[in-house]
């Protein structure tokens, strides 16, 4: 998946921007799983 830099930059403004975006939420879940933090969801 090719994610635009503009989209990623928007996620940096707030966690709400990240979790409201379906792709952002998917990427965040992947990050949490890598960090063994998926139980925090």
PDB file of C-alpha atoms in Angstrom:
ATOM      1  CA  UNK A   1       0.000   0.000   0.000  1.00  0.00           C
ATOM      2  CA  UNK A   2       1.307   3.411  -0.968  1.00  0.00           C
ATOM      3  CA  UNK A   3       0.360   5.967   1.678  1.00  0.00           C
ATOM      4  CA  UNK A   4       0.775   9.625   0.736  1.00  0.00           C
ATOM      5  CA  UNK A   5       3.104  11.827   2.750  1.00  0.00           C
ATOM      6  CA  UNK A   6       0.271  14.342   3.105  1.00  0.00           C
ATOM      7  CA  UNK A   7      -1.923  11.731   4.762  1.00  0.00           C
ATOM      8  CA  UNK A   8       0.816  10.661   7.179  1.00  0.00           C
ATOM      9  CA  UNK A   9       1.556  14.301   8.014  1.00  0.00           C
ATOM     10  CA  UNK A  10      -2.112  14.780   8.948  1.00  0.00           C
ATOM     11  CA  UNK A  11      -1.858  11.880  11.397  1.00  0.00           C
ATOM     12  CA  UNK A  12       0.922  13.755  13.174  1.00  0.00           C
ATOM     13  CA  UNK A  13      -1.448  16.538  14.200  1.00  0.00           C
ATOM     14  CA  UNK A  14      -3.479  14.424  16.597  1.00  0.00           C
ATOM     15  CA  UNK A  15      -4.289  10.876  17.591  1.00  0.00           C
ATOM     16  CA  UNK A  16      -7.891  11.575  16.595  1.00  0.00           C
ATOM     17  CA  UNK A  17      -6.792  12.263  12.986  1.00  0.00           C
ATOM     18  CA  UNK A  18      -4.969   8.933  13.009  1.00  0.00           C
ATOM     19  CA  UNK A  19      -7.769   6.774  14.404  1.00  0.00           C
ATOM     20  CA  UNK A  20     -10.484   8.398  12.276  1.00  0.00           C
ATOM     21  CA  UNK A  21      -8.614   7.425   9.111  1.00  0.00           C
ATOM     22  CA  UNK A  22      -9.183   3.724   8.251  1.00  0.00           C
ATOM     23  CA  UNK A  23      -5.657   3.336   6.850  1.00  0.00           C
ATOM     24  CA  UNK A  24      -4.185   5.220   9.798  1.00  0.00           C
ATOM     25  CA  UNK A  25      -6.006   2.972  12.231  1.00  0.00           C
ATOM     26  CA  UNK A  26      -4.781  -0.121  10.367  1.00  0.00           C
ATOM     27  CA  UNK A  27      -1.183   1.123  10.466  1.00  0.00           C
ATOM     28  CA  UNK A  28      -1.478   2.012  14.158  1.00  0.00           C
ATOM     29  CA  UNK A  29      -2.745  -1.485  15.000  1.00  0.00           C
ATOM     30  CA  UNK A  30       0.185  -2.999  13.073  1.00  0.00           C
ATOM     31  CA  UNK A  31       2.575  -0.783  15.056  1.00  0.00           C
ATOM     32  CA  UNK A  32       1.005  -1.804  18.371  1.00  0.00           C
ATOM     33  CA  UNK A  33       1.256  -5.486  17.451  1.00  0.00           C
ATOM     34  CA  UNK A  34       4.962  -5.009  16.669  1.00  0.00           C
ATOM     35  CA  UNK A  35       5.393  -3.360  20.058  1.00  0.00           C
ATOM     36  CA  UNK A  36       3.459  -6.140  21.844  1.00  0.00           C
ATOM     37  CA  UNK A  37       0.849  -3.573  22.825  1.00  0.00           C
ATOM     38  CA  UNK A  38      -2.200  -4.925  21.008  1.00  0.00           C
ATOM     39  CA  UNK A  39      -3.752  -5.769  24.391  1.00  0.00           C
ATOM     40  CA  UNK A  40      -4.027  -2.005  24.961  1.00  0.00           C
ATOM     41  CA  UNK A  41      -6.638  -1.653  22.227  1.00  0.00           C
TER      42      UNK A  41
END
